[in-house]
mmCIF file of C-alpha atoms in Angstrom:
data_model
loop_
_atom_site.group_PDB
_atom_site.id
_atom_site.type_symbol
_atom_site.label_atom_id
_atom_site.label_comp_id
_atom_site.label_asym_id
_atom_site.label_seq_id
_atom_site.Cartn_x
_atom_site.Cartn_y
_atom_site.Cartn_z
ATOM 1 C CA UNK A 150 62.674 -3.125 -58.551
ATOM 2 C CA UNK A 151 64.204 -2.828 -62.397
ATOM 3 C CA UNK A 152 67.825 -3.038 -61.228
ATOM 4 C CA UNK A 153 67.307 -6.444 -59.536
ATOM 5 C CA UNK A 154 63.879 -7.857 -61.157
ATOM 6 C CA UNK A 155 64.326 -7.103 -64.890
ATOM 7 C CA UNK A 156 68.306 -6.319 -64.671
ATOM 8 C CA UNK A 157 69.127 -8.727 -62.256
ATOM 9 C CA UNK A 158 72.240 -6.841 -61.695
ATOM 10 C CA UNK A 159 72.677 -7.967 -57.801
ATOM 11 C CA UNK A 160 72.504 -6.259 -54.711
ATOM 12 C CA UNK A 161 76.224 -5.601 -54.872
ATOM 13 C CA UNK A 162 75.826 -3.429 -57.733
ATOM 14 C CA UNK A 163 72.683 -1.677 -57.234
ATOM 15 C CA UNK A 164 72.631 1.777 -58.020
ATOM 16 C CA UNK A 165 70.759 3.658 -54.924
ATOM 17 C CA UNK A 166 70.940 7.035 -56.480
ATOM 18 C CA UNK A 167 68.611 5.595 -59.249
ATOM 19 C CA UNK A 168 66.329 4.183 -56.735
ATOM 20 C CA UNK A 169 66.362 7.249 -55.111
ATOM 21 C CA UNK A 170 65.909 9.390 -58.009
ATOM 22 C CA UNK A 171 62.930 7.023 -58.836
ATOM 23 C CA UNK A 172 61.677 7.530 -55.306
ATOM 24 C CA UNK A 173 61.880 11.056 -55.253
ATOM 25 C CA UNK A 174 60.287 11.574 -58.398
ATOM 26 C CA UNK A 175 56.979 9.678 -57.708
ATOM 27 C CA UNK A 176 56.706 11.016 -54.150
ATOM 28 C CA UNK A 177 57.624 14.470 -54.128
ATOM 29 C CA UNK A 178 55.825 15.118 -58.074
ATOM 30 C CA UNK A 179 53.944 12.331 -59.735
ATOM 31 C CA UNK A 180 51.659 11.237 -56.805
ATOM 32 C CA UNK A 181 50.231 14.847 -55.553
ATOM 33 C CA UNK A 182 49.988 15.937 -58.920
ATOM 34 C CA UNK A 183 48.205 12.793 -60.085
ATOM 35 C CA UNK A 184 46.042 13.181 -57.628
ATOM 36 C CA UNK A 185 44.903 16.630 -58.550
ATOM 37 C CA UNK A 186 45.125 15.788 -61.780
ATOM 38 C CA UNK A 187 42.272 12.667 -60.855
ATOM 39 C CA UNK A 188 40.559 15.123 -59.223
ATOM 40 C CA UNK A 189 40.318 18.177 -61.850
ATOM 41 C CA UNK A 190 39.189 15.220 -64.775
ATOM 42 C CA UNK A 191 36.410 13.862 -62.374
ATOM 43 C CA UNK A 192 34.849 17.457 -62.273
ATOM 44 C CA UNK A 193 35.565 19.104 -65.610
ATOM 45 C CA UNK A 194 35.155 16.272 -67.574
ATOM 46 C CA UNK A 195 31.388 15.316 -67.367
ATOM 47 C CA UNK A 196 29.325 14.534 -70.062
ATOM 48 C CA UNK A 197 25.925 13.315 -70.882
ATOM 49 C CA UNK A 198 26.697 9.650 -71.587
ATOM 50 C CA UNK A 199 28.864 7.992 -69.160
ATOM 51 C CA UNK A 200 31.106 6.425 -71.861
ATOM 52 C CA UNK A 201 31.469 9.123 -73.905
ATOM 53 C CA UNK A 202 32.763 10.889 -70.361
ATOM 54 C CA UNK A 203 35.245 7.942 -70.202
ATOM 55 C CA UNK A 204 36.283 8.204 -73.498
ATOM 56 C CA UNK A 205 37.082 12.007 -73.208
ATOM 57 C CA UNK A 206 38.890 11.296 -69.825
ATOM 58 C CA UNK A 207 40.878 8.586 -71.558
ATOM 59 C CA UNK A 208 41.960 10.918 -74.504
ATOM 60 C CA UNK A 209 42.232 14.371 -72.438
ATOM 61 C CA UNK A 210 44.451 12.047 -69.632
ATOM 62 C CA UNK A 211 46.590 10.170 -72.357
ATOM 63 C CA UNK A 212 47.262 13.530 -74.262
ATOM 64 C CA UNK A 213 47.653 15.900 -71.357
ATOM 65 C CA UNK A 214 48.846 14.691 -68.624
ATOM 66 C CA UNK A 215 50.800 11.530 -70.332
ATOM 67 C CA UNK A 216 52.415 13.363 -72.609
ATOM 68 C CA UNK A 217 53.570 15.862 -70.277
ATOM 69 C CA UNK A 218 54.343 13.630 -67.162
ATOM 70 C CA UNK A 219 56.586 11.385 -69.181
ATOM 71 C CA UNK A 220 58.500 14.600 -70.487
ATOM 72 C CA UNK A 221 59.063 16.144 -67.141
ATOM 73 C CA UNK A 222 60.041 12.456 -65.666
ATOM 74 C CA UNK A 223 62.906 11.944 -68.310
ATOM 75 C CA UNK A 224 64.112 15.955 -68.016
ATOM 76 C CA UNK A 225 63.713 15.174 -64.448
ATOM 77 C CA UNK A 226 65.692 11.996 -64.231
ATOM 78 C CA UNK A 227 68.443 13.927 -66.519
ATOM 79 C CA UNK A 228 68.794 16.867 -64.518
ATOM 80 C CA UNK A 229 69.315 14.897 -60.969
ATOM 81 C CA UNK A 230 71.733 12.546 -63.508
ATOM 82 C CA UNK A 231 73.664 15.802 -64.598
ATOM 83 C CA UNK A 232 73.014 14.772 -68.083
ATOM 84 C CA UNK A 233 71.178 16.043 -71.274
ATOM 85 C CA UNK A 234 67.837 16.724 -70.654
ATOM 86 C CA UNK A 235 67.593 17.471 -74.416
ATOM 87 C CA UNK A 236 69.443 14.209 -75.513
ATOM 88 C CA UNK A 237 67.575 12.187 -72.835
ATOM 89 C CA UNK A 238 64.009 13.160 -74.297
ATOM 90 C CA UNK A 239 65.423 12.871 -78.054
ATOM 91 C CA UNK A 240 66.706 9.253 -77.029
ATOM 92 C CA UNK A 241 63.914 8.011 -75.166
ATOM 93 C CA UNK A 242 60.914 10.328 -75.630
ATOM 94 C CA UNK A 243 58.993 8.447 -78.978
ATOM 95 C CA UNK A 244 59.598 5.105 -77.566
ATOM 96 C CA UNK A 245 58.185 5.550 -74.261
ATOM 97 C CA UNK A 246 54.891 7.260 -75.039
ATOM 98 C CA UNK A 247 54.437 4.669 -77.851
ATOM 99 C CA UNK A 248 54.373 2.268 -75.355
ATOM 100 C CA UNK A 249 52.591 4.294 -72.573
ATOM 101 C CA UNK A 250 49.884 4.096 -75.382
ATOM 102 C CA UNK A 251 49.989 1.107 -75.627
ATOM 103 C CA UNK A 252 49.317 0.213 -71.691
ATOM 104 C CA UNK A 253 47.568 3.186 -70.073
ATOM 105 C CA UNK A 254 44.633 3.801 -72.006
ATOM 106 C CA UNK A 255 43.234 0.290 -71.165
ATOM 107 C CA UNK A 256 44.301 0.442 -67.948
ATOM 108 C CA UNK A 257 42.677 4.540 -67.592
ATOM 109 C CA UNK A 258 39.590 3.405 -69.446
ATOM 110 C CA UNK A 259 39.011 0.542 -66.600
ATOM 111 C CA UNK A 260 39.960 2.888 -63.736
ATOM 112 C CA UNK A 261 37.688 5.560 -64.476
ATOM 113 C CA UNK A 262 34.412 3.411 -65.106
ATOM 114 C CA UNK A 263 34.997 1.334 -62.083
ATOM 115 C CA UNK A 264 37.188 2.668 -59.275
ATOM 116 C CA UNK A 265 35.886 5.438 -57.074
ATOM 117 C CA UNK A 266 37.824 8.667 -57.625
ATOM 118 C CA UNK A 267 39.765 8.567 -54.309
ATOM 119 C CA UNK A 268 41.527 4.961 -55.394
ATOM 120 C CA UNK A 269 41.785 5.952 -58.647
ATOM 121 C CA UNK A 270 45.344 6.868 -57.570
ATOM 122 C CA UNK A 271 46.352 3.480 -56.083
ATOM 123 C CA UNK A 272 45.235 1.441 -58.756
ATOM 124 C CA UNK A 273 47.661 3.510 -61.040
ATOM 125 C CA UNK A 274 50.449 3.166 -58.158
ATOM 126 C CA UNK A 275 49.898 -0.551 -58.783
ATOM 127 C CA UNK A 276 50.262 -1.052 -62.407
ATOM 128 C CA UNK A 277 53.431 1.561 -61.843
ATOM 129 C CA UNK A 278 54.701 -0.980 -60.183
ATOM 130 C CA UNK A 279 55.551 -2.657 -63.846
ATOM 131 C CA UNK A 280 55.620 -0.036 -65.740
ATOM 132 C CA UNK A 281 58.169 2.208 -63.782
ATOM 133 C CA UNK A 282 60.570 -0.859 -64.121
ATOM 134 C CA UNK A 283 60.099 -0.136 -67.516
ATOM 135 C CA UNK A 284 60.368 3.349 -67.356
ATOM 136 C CA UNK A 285 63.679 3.154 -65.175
ATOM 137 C CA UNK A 286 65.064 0.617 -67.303
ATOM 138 C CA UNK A 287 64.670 3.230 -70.661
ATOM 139 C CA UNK A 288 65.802 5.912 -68.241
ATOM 140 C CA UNK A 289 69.471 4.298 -67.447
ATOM 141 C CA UNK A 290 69.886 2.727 -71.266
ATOM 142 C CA UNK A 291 68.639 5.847 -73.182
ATOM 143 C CA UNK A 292 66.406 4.481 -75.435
#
């Protein structure tokens, strides 16, 4: 979707490893651990007032899991490249979880007061959708 909706680089020079590398990534790690990952904040994170529970959620999910996610998906994305991993997260790394920060927790915040745990997962599939463009786009220029 980045190579031909925010690139526009044609299907004549699309780059299927990429896609592939992108494919792999979200099926085979990001989506089952997500979803544990949904699962383990719904039922260790519960506190007295609901939006104080959000608000922890939020702040445990954008410092946990984001932080961590978006490190193993650039070493990830280095390793399959045969590349850095070290000068892919020192080229990349800051910028991306600035702006991670500056999407998710809204996004989070919504998900977790109104979707029902076992969606939770395909509402953040959806807004991927954007913001893996993104993320694939950072991923090929290196910052």
């Amino acid at each position: 979707m980045a190579q031909q909706a925010v690139e526009r680089v044609g299907l004549e020079k699309h780059n299927f490893a990429r896609t592939g590398r992108m494919a792999l990534y979200g099926g085979a790690v990001f989506g089952p651990v997500a979803t544990t990952w949904f699962k383990f904040l719904q039922n260790k994170i519960d506190l007295k007032n609901p939006n104080t529970t959000i608000a922890a959620r939020v702040l445990t999910d954008q410092t946990v899991f984001a932080s961590t996610n978006l490190f193993v998906f650039l070493s990830s994305m280095a390793i399959m490249e045969g590349t850095s991993p070290k000068d892919k997260l020192e080229s990349t790394y800051a910028t991306a979880l600035q702006k991670n920060w500056m999407v998710w927790p809204w996004v989070q915040a919504i998900n977790f007061k109104l979707v029902p745990l076992e969606h939770r997962v395909l509402v953040v599939n959806i807004v991927s959708l954007g913001w893996n463009c993104y993320l694939s786009y950072i991923n090929s220029k290196g910052g």
